[in-house]
């Protein structure tokens, strides 16, 4: 059996995938285009370079889904996490990292591994044979992106994310909001009540527009905006074009009757749409934004029904190459049309250093299983790893697919545990306890020295 694994991209995902596969005995070739070909965000030729913030976010593995992902990766001999702890900086409950020594250590560890070779070259076409993982990240080079687009179709490859904020369903006040599709459209009751609506009076709308215009925004980085205005506009840009623009766009009040107050016609309506099969997450339709995170919370909590909203993720617009994983990948992260190619990292539609490394870890292990003739059971969706991979390879709505951070809204509920704000601490602990048990069991099913 051919046991060489080629990995394109030596970032968070590619480095982790390489480590996992090499550790299991596969020969690994990493193809990294830097420093020969640069991106607008990377500064060095190191593997595992952090391009912006130096934070791996919360390290709380009992109460936070990212912290749980840290824990799960540590249990799986994760190179990225081990190295992050080695170069940890003081940052309260967050895991901040000394970025240059971190990336130098990743590069040194992989360079020193007897099963790894690193080729500093740009891959510009999809490989026809051999076993491959594409982990080229949000700044995949133009030629390779073109090749992916040719294979998958233009619709299935995005160059920007336009992320609308996502709210936990159980934090929405349903005494104010109601479920209804515009003009009750749809064949089934489920379709006719597919949207969650939040009504606004004229005064509330005017105050909302004022806050939107005044809110602090994030600037685009140089080289980031090319092509972006062809896509969706941030809501604050729509508001700048005229105070009524949103009322004739994503906030139009037509075709809707407030079920909680049927005689009172709303002046504007904010709509939320289900974001996952479990129905635990709702995205605010058309509300992609460049507002700073703190400002987003303040402004969006002005929406009636969202005063106590908890956000699974906030909105954003970034340069980001990613594929429509729910339609293109199978549950082993393989391209359905070309199963010799896996995808991993941010290009699969996860977002963030930690999530990208996590998807690299899984892709690496899945490749090991395949090349050593093992059948791996699906990663349990009760684990942070499993919740994330299940979301991108099937749980997410394909039509509106946008990159996702790990969060507890992706986890199936634990039987007998209360929903709502009050029970949150117990609920999160129950999620993380269950995840730890299930992750250990899943890890135990793989023979890692079979290659
Ligand atoms: C401007 C910017 C700011 C960001 N800020 C943050 C942040 O603050 N926090 C956070 O968690 N995440 C941030 N992200 C997202 C972050 O980049 C990713 O989450 C993470 O780095 C993705 O890991 P990855 O392995 O998928 O991609 P990367 O880490 O980007 O690695 C991909 C690698 O592939 C290489 N490559 C690309 N094309 C080719 C090719 N054709 N041939 C060979 N090699 C190739 C690249 O050089 C790169 O080394 C940011 C992204 C951008 C673009």
Short mmCIF file of C-alpha atoms and ligand atoms in Angstrom, two decimals:
data_model
loop_
_atom_site.label_atom_id
_atom_site.label_comp_id
_atom_site.label_asym_id
_atom_site.label_seq_id
_atom_site.Cartn_x
_atom_site.Cartn_y
_atom_site.Cartn_z
CA UNK A 1 0.00 0.00 0.00
CA UNK A 2 1.33 3.45 -1.02
CA UNK A 3 1.88 5.20 2.28
CA UNK A 4 3.01 8.66 1.25
CA UNK A 5 0.71 11.54 2.12
CA UNK A 6 1.15 14.89 0.35
CA UNK A 7 -0.08 17.96 2.17
CA UNK A 8 -0.48 21.31 0.44
CA UNK A 9 -0.02 24.17 2.90
CA UNK A 10 2.02 24.19 6.09
CA UNK A 11 -0.21 26.41 8.20
CA UNK A 12 -2.23 25.41 11.26
CA UNK A 13 -4.08 22.57 9.56
CA UNK A 14 -1.33 21.27 7.28
CA UNK A 15 1.26 21.22 10.06
CA UNK A 16 -1.07 19.34 12.40
CA UNK A 17 -2.15 16.86 9.72
CA UNK A 18 1.50 16.21 8.86
CA UNK A 19 2.41 15.61 12.50
CA UNK A 20 -0.44 13.18 13.05
CA UNK A 21 0.32 11.21 9.90
CA UNK A 22 4.09 11.17 10.39
CA UNK A 23 3.69 10.09 13.98
CA UNK A 24 1.58 7.16 12.78
CA UNK A 25 4.36 6.09 10.40
CA UNK A 26 3.29 7.56 7.05
CA UNK A 27 5.78 9.36 4.85
CA UNK A 28 4.62 12.94 4.60
CA UNK A 29 5.56 15.61 2.08
CA UNK A 30 4.51 19.14 2.99
CA UNK A 31 4.30 21.55 0.04
CA UNK A 32 4.48 25.12 1.31
CA UNK A 33 4.67 28.05 -1.10
CA UNK A 34 6.12 30.57 1.36
CA UNK A 35 8.61 32.20 1.38
CA UNK A 36 8.82 31.89 -2.44
CA UNK A 37 5.24 33.03 -2.92
CA UNK A 38 3.95 35.43 -0.29
CA UNK A 39 0.48 36.32 0.97
CA UNK A 40 -0.64 39.75 2.16
CA UNK A 41 -0.94 38.51 5.75
CA UNK A 42 2.03 36.20 6.41
CA UNK A 43 5.40 37.73 7.35
CA UNK A 44 7.76 34.75 7.46
CA UNK A 45 8.52 31.45 5.79
CA UNK A 46 7.73 29.51 8.98
CA UNK A 47 5.18 26.74 9.19
CA UNK A 48 2.28 27.39 11.57
CA UNK A 49 2.52 31.17 11.35
CA UNK A 50 -0.23 33.07 13.19
CA UNK A 51 -1.26 35.81 10.79
CA UNK A 52 -3.03 38.20 13.12
CA UNK A 53 -3.98 37.87 16.80
CA UNK A 54 -1.72 35.74 18.98
CA UNK A 55 -4.62 34.16 20.88
CA UNK A 56 -5.97 30.63 20.85
CA UNK A 57 -8.95 32.06 22.77
CA UNK A 58 -10.43 30.51 25.92
CA UNK A 59 -8.52 27.69 27.56
CA UNK A 60 -11.46 26.66 29.78
CA UNK A 61 -12.17 23.06 28.82
CA UNK A 62 -15.15 22.74 31.16
CA UNK A 63 -17.20 25.77 30.17
CA UNK A 64 -16.01 26.75 26.71
CA UNK A 65 -16.16 24.89 23.39
CA UNK A 66 -12.78 26.25 22.16
CA UNK A 67 -11.18 25.25 25.46
CA UNK A 68 -12.65 21.79 24.94
CA UNK A 69 -11.12 21.66 21.47
CA UNK A 70 -7.72 22.47 23.08
CA UNK A 71 -8.25 19.57 25.47
CA UNK A 72 -9.29 17.13 22.76
CA UNK A 73 -6.26 18.01 20.63
CA UNK A 74 -3.92 17.56 23.59
CA UNK A 75 -5.37 14.07 24.15
CA UNK A 76 -4.58 13.31 20.51
CA UNK A 77 -0.90 14.32 20.72
CA UNK A 78 -1.64 17.57 18.86
CA UNK A 79 1.50 19.42 17.79
CA UNK A 80 -0.17 22.82 17.53
CA UNK A 81 -1.57 22.67 21.06
CA UNK A 82 1.55 21.20 22.66
CA UNK A 83 3.61 23.97 21.07
CA UNK A 84 1.09 26.64 22.06
CA UNK A 85 1.35 25.63 25.73
CA UNK A 86 5.13 25.60 25.47
CA UNK A 87 5.12 29.24 24.32
CA UNK A 88 2.20 30.44 26.41
CA UNK A 89 2.04 34.11 27.46
CA UNK A 90 0.06 35.40 30.45
CA UNK A 91 -3.48 36.30 29.29
CA UNK A 92 -5.95 35.40 32.04
CA UNK A 93 -8.24 32.60 30.94
CA UNK A 94 -7.14 32.85 27.31
CA UNK A 95 -4.31 30.92 25.71
CA UNK A 96 -2.05 33.59 24.22
CA UNK A 97 1.09 32.51 22.41
CA UNK A 98 4.50 34.01 21.71
CA UNK A 99 4.02 33.83 17.95
CA UNK A 100 7.54 33.72 16.49
CA UNK A 101 9.00 31.07 18.82
CA UNK A 102 5.72 29.15 18.35
CA UNK A 103 6.04 29.03 14.55
CA UNK A 104 9.81 28.37 14.77
CA UNK A 105 9.12 25.39 17.06
CA UNK A 106 6.48 23.98 14.70
CA UNK A 107 8.89 24.31 11.79
CA UNK A 108 11.72 22.72 13.77
CA UNK A 109 9.56 19.81 14.98
CA UNK A 110 8.37 18.95 11.50
CA UNK A 111 11.77 19.50 9.87
CA UNK A 112 13.37 17.15 12.40
CA UNK A 113 10.78 14.40 12.00
CA UNK A 114 12.28 11.47 10.05
CA UNK A 115 9.00 10.83 8.19
CA UNK A 116 8.49 14.42 7.02
CA UNK A 117 9.99 16.27 4.13
CA UNK A 118 9.18 19.87 3.31
CA UNK A 119 9.18 21.21 -0.23
CA UNK A 120 8.97 24.93 -0.57
CA UNK A 121 6.89 25.05 -3.75
CA UNK A 122 3.52 26.33 -4.87
CA UNK A 123 1.06 23.70 -6.08
CA UNK A 124 -1.04 25.12 -8.89
CA UNK A 125 -3.18 22.18 -10.03
CA UNK A 126 -5.29 19.48 -8.44
CA UNK A 127 -3.27 16.26 -8.23
CA UNK A 128 -4.64 13.32 -10.21
CA UNK A 129 -3.18 10.50 -8.16
CA UNK A 130 -1.62 9.77 -4.79
CA UNK A 131 -3.07 10.77 -1.42
CA UNK A 132 -3.41 14.47 -0.74
CA UNK A 133 -4.69 16.92 1.82
CA UNK A 134 -5.35 20.49 0.68
CA UNK A 135 -4.85 22.81 3.65
CA UNK A 136 -4.08 26.06 1.89
CA UNK A 137 -6.21 28.23 4.10
CA UNK A 138 -8.05 31.51 3.64
CA UNK A 139 -5.32 32.87 1.36
CA UNK A 140 -5.02 29.93 -1.02
CA UNK A 141 -2.92 31.02 -3.99
CA UNK A 142 -4.76 32.18 -7.09
CA UNK A 143 -3.74 29.33 -9.42
CA UNK A 144 -4.79 26.59 -7.01
CA UNK A 145 -8.04 28.41 -6.21
CA UNK A 146 -8.78 28.51 -9.95
CA UNK A 147 -8.12 24.77 -10.20
CA UNK A 148 -10.47 24.10 -7.27
CA UNK A 149 -13.10 26.33 -8.85
CA UNK A 150 -12.85 24.43 -12.13
CA UNK A 151 -13.36 21.15 -10.30
CA UNK A 152 -16.13 22.22 -7.92
CA UNK A 153 -17.91 24.94 -9.90
CA UNK A 154 -17.75 28.66 -9.14
CA UNK A 155 -20.77 28.49 -6.81
CA UNK A 156 -19.00 26.11 -4.46
CA UNK A 157 -15.89 28.25 -3.86
CA UNK A 158 -16.04 31.58 -2.07
CA UNK A 159 -13.32 34.23 -1.90
CA UNK A 160 -14.91 36.24 0.90
CA UNK A 161 -16.90 35.31 3.92
CA UNK A 162 -19.81 37.59 4.65
CA UNK A 163 -20.75 36.40 8.06
CA UNK A 164 -24.01 37.39 9.67
CA UNK A 165 -24.05 37.11 13.47
CA UNK A 166 -25.38 33.85 14.88
CA UNK A 167 -27.55 33.78 18.00
CA UNK A 168 -28.36 30.90 20.33
CA UNK A 169 -32.06 30.18 19.91
CA UNK A 170 -32.67 29.76 23.62
CA UNK A 171 -31.46 33.32 24.29
CA UNK A 172 -34.17 34.90 22.07
CA UNK A 173 -37.30 36.29 23.73
CA UNK A 174 -40.19 34.55 21.97
CA UNK A 175 -42.73 36.75 23.80
CA UNK A 176 -41.50 39.44 21.40
CA UNK A 177 -40.32 37.47 18.35
CA UNK A 178 -42.48 35.11 16.29
CA UNK A 179 -42.01 32.43 13.63
CA UNK A 180 -43.28 33.16 10.11
CA UNK A 181 -41.99 33.12 6.55
CA UNK A 182 -42.78 36.19 4.47
CA UNK A 183 -46.29 35.80 2.97
CA UNK A 184 -46.44 32.40 4.75
CA UNK A 185 -44.60 30.97 1.74
CA UNK A 186 -43.92 27.25 1.60
CA UNK A 187 -45.72 23.93 1.22
CA UNK A 188 -45.35 22.68 4.78
CA UNK A 189 -45.94 24.33 8.15
CA UNK A 190 -42.21 24.05 8.78
CA UNK A 191 -41.46 26.12 5.66
CA UNK A 192 -44.26 28.60 6.39
CA UNK A 193 -42.73 29.27 9.82
CA UNK A 194 -39.07 29.03 8.85
CA UNK A 195 -38.04 32.54 9.94
CA UNK A 196 -37.86 34.09 13.35
CA UNK A 197 -39.01 37.73 13.22
CA UNK A 198 -38.18 40.63 15.52
CA UNK A 199 -40.44 43.69 15.14
CA UNK A 200 -39.33 47.33 15.40
CA UNK A 201 -41.35 50.52 15.88
CA UNK A 202 -40.33 53.71 14.04
CA UNK A 203 -38.53 55.06 17.12
CA UNK A 204 -36.68 51.78 17.63
CA UNK A 205 -35.66 51.72 13.95
CA UNK A 206 -34.34 55.30 14.02
CA UNK A 207 -32.36 54.62 17.20
CA UNK A 208 -30.98 51.44 15.64
CA UNK A 209 -29.82 53.27 12.49
CA UNK A 210 -28.17 55.99 14.62
CA UNK A 211 -26.29 53.34 16.62
CA UNK A 212 -25.26 51.50 13.45
CA UNK A 213 -23.84 54.64 11.87
CA UNK A 214 -22.01 55.65 15.04
CA UNK A 215 -20.58 52.19 15.84
CA UNK A 216 -16.84 51.58 15.59
CA UNK A 217 -15.90 49.63 12.44
CA UNK A 218 -12.89 47.51 11.48
CA UNK A 219 -10.93 48.68 8.45
CA UNK A 220 -10.12 46.32 5.59
CA UNK A 221 -6.49 45.32 5.26
CA UNK A 222 -4.59 46.36 2.17
CA UNK A 223 -5.18 43.85 -0.62
CA UNK A 224 -8.24 42.44 1.14
CA UNK A 225 -11.08 44.13 -0.65
CA UNK A 226 -10.61 43.21 -4.32
CA UNK A 227 -13.92 41.88 -5.60
CA UNK A 228 -15.71 42.30 -2.32
CA UNK A 229 -18.31 44.89 -3.34
CA UNK A 230 -19.64 42.42 -5.91
CA UNK A 231 -20.85 40.40 -2.97
CA UNK A 232 -23.01 41.43 -0.07
CA UNK A 233 -22.72 44.85 1.51
CA UNK A 234 -22.18 45.31 5.22
CA UNK A 235 -25.38 46.59 6.88
CA UNK A 236 -23.65 49.78 8.02
CA UNK A 237 -22.70 50.54 4.39
CA UNK A 238 -26.36 50.04 3.42
CA UNK A 239 -27.38 52.41 6.24
CA UNK A 240 -24.83 54.99 5.03
CA UNK A 241 -26.50 54.96 1.62
CA UNK A 242 -29.75 56.18 3.17
CA UNK A 243 -31.63 55.82 6.46
CA UNK A 244 -34.44 53.90 4.74
CA UNK A 245 -32.22 51.52 2.75
CA UNK A 246 -32.39 48.72 5.32
CA UNK A 247 -36.18 49.05 5.59
CA UNK A 248 -36.35 48.32 1.86
CA UNK A 249 -33.70 45.61 2.15
CA UNK A 250 -33.11 43.00 4.86
CA UNK A 251 -35.40 44.77 7.36
CA UNK A 252 -38.45 45.20 5.17
CA UNK A 253 -41.65 44.66 7.17
CA UNK A 254 -43.86 43.33 4.36
CA UNK A 255 -45.70 39.99 4.27
CA UNK A 256 -45.47 39.54 8.03
CA UNK A 257 -47.99 39.78 10.89
CA UNK A 258 -46.74 39.99 14.44
CA UNK A 259 -48.25 36.93 16.13
CA UNK A 260 -47.69 38.48 19.57
CA UNK A 261 -49.41 41.76 18.63
CA UNK A 262 -51.37 41.21 15.38
CA UNK A 263 -52.96 44.68 15.15
CA UNK A 264 -49.67 46.54 15.47
CA UNK A 265 -47.87 46.75 12.10
CA UNK A 266 -44.09 46.78 12.63
CA UNK A 267 -42.15 49.63 11.01
CA UNK A 268 -39.24 47.27 10.30
CA UNK A 269 -38.55 43.59 10.91
CA UNK A 270 -35.26 41.81 11.54
CA UNK A 271 -35.38 38.20 10.36
CA UNK A 272 -33.36 35.27 11.67
CA UNK A 273 -33.01 31.97 9.89
CA UNK A 274 -32.15 28.54 11.26
CA UNK A 275 -28.44 27.89 10.87
CA UNK A 276 -28.11 24.23 11.79
CA UNK A 277 -30.14 21.05 11.61
CA UNK A 278 -30.47 20.94 15.41
CA UNK A 279 -32.28 24.31 15.40
CA UNK A 280 -30.11 25.64 18.23
CA UNK A 281 -28.55 28.45 16.16
CA UNK A 282 -30.14 31.27 14.14
CA UNK A 283 -28.35 33.76 11.90
CA UNK A 284 -29.54 37.34 11.47
CA UNK A 285 -30.38 37.44 7.79
CA UNK A 286 -28.39 39.93 5.71
CA UNK A 287 -26.55 41.37 8.72
CA UNK A 288 -22.95 40.88 7.59
CA UNK A 289 -20.94 43.70 9.11
CA UNK A 290 -17.52 45.22 9.71
CA UNK A 291 -18.54 46.63 13.10
CA UNK A 292 -16.10 45.82 15.92
CA UNK A 293 -17.21 42.90 18.06
CA UNK A 294 -18.05 44.97 21.17
CA UNK A 295 -20.10 47.40 19.06
CA UNK A 296 -21.98 44.54 17.38
CA UNK A 297 -23.20 43.21 20.70
CA UNK A 298 -24.41 46.65 21.78
CA UNK A 299 -26.14 47.40 18.48
CA UNK A 300 -27.75 43.98 17.94
CA UNK A 301 -29.09 43.85 21.49
CA UNK A 302 -31.17 46.92 20.56
CA UNK A 303 -33.27 44.62 18.37
CA UNK A 304 -36.52 43.78 20.21
CA UNK A 305 -36.41 40.13 21.22
CA UNK A 306 -32.59 40.06 21.19
CA UNK A 307 -32.03 42.17 24.32
CA UNK A 308 -30.51 39.15 26.10
CA UNK A 309 -29.12 37.49 22.98
CA UNK A 310 -26.09 35.24 23.36
CA UNK A 311 -23.96 35.15 20.23
CA UNK A 312 -22.47 31.89 18.98
CA UNK A 313 -20.46 34.04 16.61
CA UNK A 314 -20.38 37.67 15.61
CA UNK A 315 -20.51 39.02 12.08
CA UNK A 316 -17.63 39.83 9.77
CA UNK A 317 -16.42 40.18 6.21
CA UNK A 318 -12.96 38.92 5.35
CA UNK A 319 -10.87 37.74 2.49
CA UNK A 320 -11.38 34.02 2.86
CA UNK A 321 -11.19 31.21 0.35
CA UNK A 322 -13.45 28.36 1.38
CA UNK A 323 -15.39 25.58 -0.27
CA UNK A 324 -19.00 24.55 0.20
CA UNK A 325 -18.06 21.56 2.33
CA UNK A 326 -21.63 20.35 3.02
CA UNK A 327 -22.05 19.61 -0.68
CA UNK A 328 -18.48 18.75 -1.67
CA UNK A 329 -17.01 16.66 1.15
CA UNK A 330 -17.94 13.27 2.55
CA UNK A 331 -17.80 12.54 6.27
CA UNK A 332 -14.15 11.52 5.89
CA UNK A 333 -13.38 15.06 4.60
CA UNK A 334 -12.72 13.70 1.09
CA UNK A 335 -13.75 15.49 -2.05
CA UNK A 336 -16.65 13.33 -3.24
CA UNK A 337 -15.65 13.75 -6.88
CA UNK A 338 -11.99 12.94 -6.21
CA UNK A 339 -11.67 10.85 -3.06
CA UNK A 340 -7.85 10.86 -3.23
CA UNK A 341 -8.04 14.49 -2.08
CA UNK A 342 -9.05 15.59 1.41
CA UNK A 343 -9.53 19.16 2.52
CA UNK A 344 -8.57 20.48 5.95
CA UNK A 345 -8.39 23.76 7.85
CA UNK A 346 -10.05 27.04 7.17
CA UNK A 347 -10.68 26.22 3.51
CA UNK A 348 -13.29 23.67 4.69
CA UNK A 349 -15.39 26.46 6.23
CA UNK A 350 -14.23 26.47 9.82
CA UNK A 351 -12.83 29.69 11.19
CA UNK A 352 -9.87 30.35 13.46
CA UNK A 353 -6.46 28.94 14.31
CA UNK A 354 -7.81 26.35 16.74
CA UNK A 355 -10.64 25.08 14.56
CA UNK A 356 -8.31 24.92 11.54
CA UNK A 357 -5.70 22.93 13.44
CA UNK A 358 -8.48 20.65 14.70
CA UNK A 359 -9.66 19.90 11.18
CA UNK A 360 -6.03 19.22 10.22
CA UNK A 361 -5.75 16.76 13.06
CA UNK A 362 -8.85 14.91 11.93
CA UNK A 363 -7.88 14.90 8.25
CA UNK A 364 -4.44 13.57 9.17
CA UNK A 365 -5.91 10.76 11.24
CA UNK A 366 -8.51 9.92 8.61
CA UNK A 367 -5.76 9.68 6.00
CA UNK A 368 -3.78 7.36 8.29
CA UNK A 369 -6.80 5.12 8.75
CA UNK A 370 -7.42 4.95 5.02
CA UNK A 371 -3.81 4.29 4.07
CA UNK A 372 -3.42 1.60 6.72
CA UNK A 373 -6.67 -0.17 5.86
CA UNK A 374 -8.51 0.76 9.05
CA UNK A 375 -12.16 1.71 9.20
CA UNK A 376 -12.65 4.62 11.54
CA UNK A 377 -16.10 5.09 13.02
CA UNK A 378 -17.51 8.63 12.52
CA UNK A 379 -16.20 11.16 15.04
CA UNK A 380 -18.98 11.43 17.67
CA UNK A 381 -20.90 14.68 17.21
CA UNK A 382 -20.95 14.97 21.01
CA UNK A 383 -17.26 15.97 20.93
CA UNK A 384 -16.00 19.41 19.88
CA UNK A 385 -14.12 17.82 16.96
CA UNK A 386 -17.14 15.81 15.92
CA UNK A 387 -19.62 18.68 16.32
CA UNK A 388 -17.49 20.83 14.03
CA UNK A 389 -16.80 18.22 11.34
CA UNK A 390 -20.44 17.10 11.39
CA UNK A 391 -21.52 20.71 10.91
CA UNK A 392 -19.29 21.39 7.90
CA UNK A 393 -19.84 18.05 6.19
CA UNK A 394 -23.60 17.94 6.55
CA UNK A 395 -25.21 19.65 9.56
CA UNK A 396 -24.95 23.16 8.11
CA UNK A 397 -27.37 24.58 5.57
CA UNK A 398 -25.47 24.22 2.28
CA UNK A 399 -27.23 27.14 0.57
CA UNK A 400 -26.18 29.69 3.17
CA UNK A 401 -22.97 28.02 4.28
CA UNK A 402 -20.52 30.42 5.92
CA UNK A 403 -17.44 29.69 8.05
CA UNK A 404 -18.10 28.56 11.59
CA UNK A 405 -16.33 28.72 14.94
CA UNK A 406 -16.78 25.85 17.37
CA UNK A 407 -19.59 26.57 19.87
CA UNK A 408 -22.00 24.64 22.06
CA UNK A 409 -24.88 25.35 19.68
CA UNK A 410 -23.36 22.67 17.41
CA UNK A 411 -23.67 19.99 20.09
CA UNK A 412 -26.71 17.73 20.43
CA UNK A 413 -28.54 18.45 23.71
CA UNK A 414 -27.73 16.33 26.77
CA UNK A 415 -30.82 14.46 27.98
CA UNK A 416 -32.29 15.74 31.22
CA UNK A 417 -30.33 19.01 31.26
CA UNK A 418 -32.26 22.29 31.33
CA UNK A 419 -32.05 24.81 28.46
CA UNK A 420 -32.01 28.59 28.92
CA UNK A 421 -29.60 31.00 30.60
CA UNK A 422 -29.99 29.75 34.14
CA UNK A 423 -28.90 26.20 33.50
CA UNK A 424 -25.99 27.23 31.30
CA UNK A 425 -23.12 26.36 33.63
CA UNK A 426 -24.45 22.87 34.35
CA UNK A 427 -25.30 22.38 30.70
CA UNK A 428 -21.83 23.31 29.45
CA UNK A 429 -20.22 21.05 32.05
CA UNK A 430 -22.48 18.20 30.93
CA UNK A 431 -21.48 18.83 27.29
CA UNK A 432 -17.76 18.85 28.08
CA UNK A 433 -17.93 15.79 30.38
CA UNK A 434 -19.75 13.81 27.71
CA UNK A 435 -17.35 15.05 25.02
CA UNK A 436 -14.27 13.98 26.96
CA UNK A 437 -15.56 10.45 27.48
CA UNK A 438 -16.64 10.08 23.85
CA UNK A 439 -13.42 11.57 22.47
CA UNK A 440 -11.24 9.21 24.49
CA UNK A 441 -13.33 6.29 23.28
CA UNK A 442 -13.00 7.41 19.65
CA UNK A 443 -9.24 7.90 19.95
CA UNK A 444 -8.92 4.41 21.39
CA UNK A 445 -10.35 2.86 18.23
CA UNK A 446 -7.40 3.70 16.04
CA UNK A 447 -4.13 1.80 15.85
CA UNK A 448 -1.59 4.54 15.30
CA UNK A 449 1.45 2.40 14.62
CA UNK A 450 -0.08 0.37 11.80
CA UNK A 451 1.56 2.23 8.93
C1 LIG B 1 -5.94 38.68 7.50
C2 LIG B 1 -6.33 37.50 8.36
C3 LIG B 1 -6.41 37.65 9.73
C4 LIG B 1 -6.77 36.55 10.52
N1 LIG B 1 -6.80 36.70 11.88
C5 LIG B 1 -7.09 35.64 12.68
C6 LIG B 1 -7.05 35.73 14.09
O1 LIG B 1 -6.76 36.79 14.62
N2 LIG B 1 -7.36 34.65 14.84
C7 LIG B 1 -7.67 33.46 14.27
O2 LIG B 1 -7.92 32.49 15.01
N3 LIG B 1 -7.71 33.32 12.94
C8 LIG B 1 -7.43 34.38 12.12
N4 LIG B 1 -7.46 34.27 10.76
C9 LIG B 1 -7.81 33.00 10.22
C10 LIG B 1 -6.53 32.16 10.24
O3 LIG B 1 -5.72 32.55 9.19
C11 LIG B 1 -6.87 30.77 10.11
O4 LIG B 1 -7.84 30.40 11.04
C12 LIG B 1 -5.74 29.78 10.20
O5 LIG B 1 -4.47 30.29 9.99
C13 LIG B 1 -6.11 28.83 9.14
O6 LIG B 1 -5.27 27.75 9.15
P1 LIG B 1 -5.03 26.97 7.80
O7 LIG B 1 -4.01 25.96 8.06
O8 LIG B 1 -6.31 26.53 7.23
O9 LIG B 1 -4.47 28.11 6.82
P2 LIG B 1 -3.06 28.90 6.97
O10 LIG B 1 -2.61 28.91 8.37
O11 LIG B 1 -3.24 30.18 6.25
O12 LIG B 1 -2.07 27.98 6.16
C14 LIG B 1 -2.22 27.78 4.78
C15 LIG B 1 -0.85 27.64 4.16
O13 LIG B 1 -0.97 27.25 2.80
C16 LIG B 1 0.00 27.95 2.05
N5 LIG B 1 -0.47 27.94 0.64
C17 LIG B 1 -1.52 28.61 0.10
N6 LIG B 1 -1.67 28.29 -1.20
C18 LIG B 1 -0.69 27.39 -1.49
C19 LIG B 1 -0.33 26.66 -2.66
N7 LIG B 1 -1.02 26.80 -3.81
N8 LIG B 1 0.72 25.82 -2.61
C20 LIG B 1 1.44 25.67 -1.46
N9 LIG B 1 1.15 26.34 -0.31
C21 LIG B 1 0.07 27.16 -0.32
C22 LIG B 1 0.07 29.31 2.71
O14 LIG B 1 1.29 29.95 2.45
C23 LIG B 1 -0.08 28.95 4.18
O15 LIG B 1 1.14 28.73 4.82
C24 LIG B 1 -7.11 35.32 9.93
C25 LIG B 1 -7.04 35.20 8.53
C26 LIG B 1 -6.66 36.27 7.75
C27 LIG B 1 -6.58 36.09 6.28
#
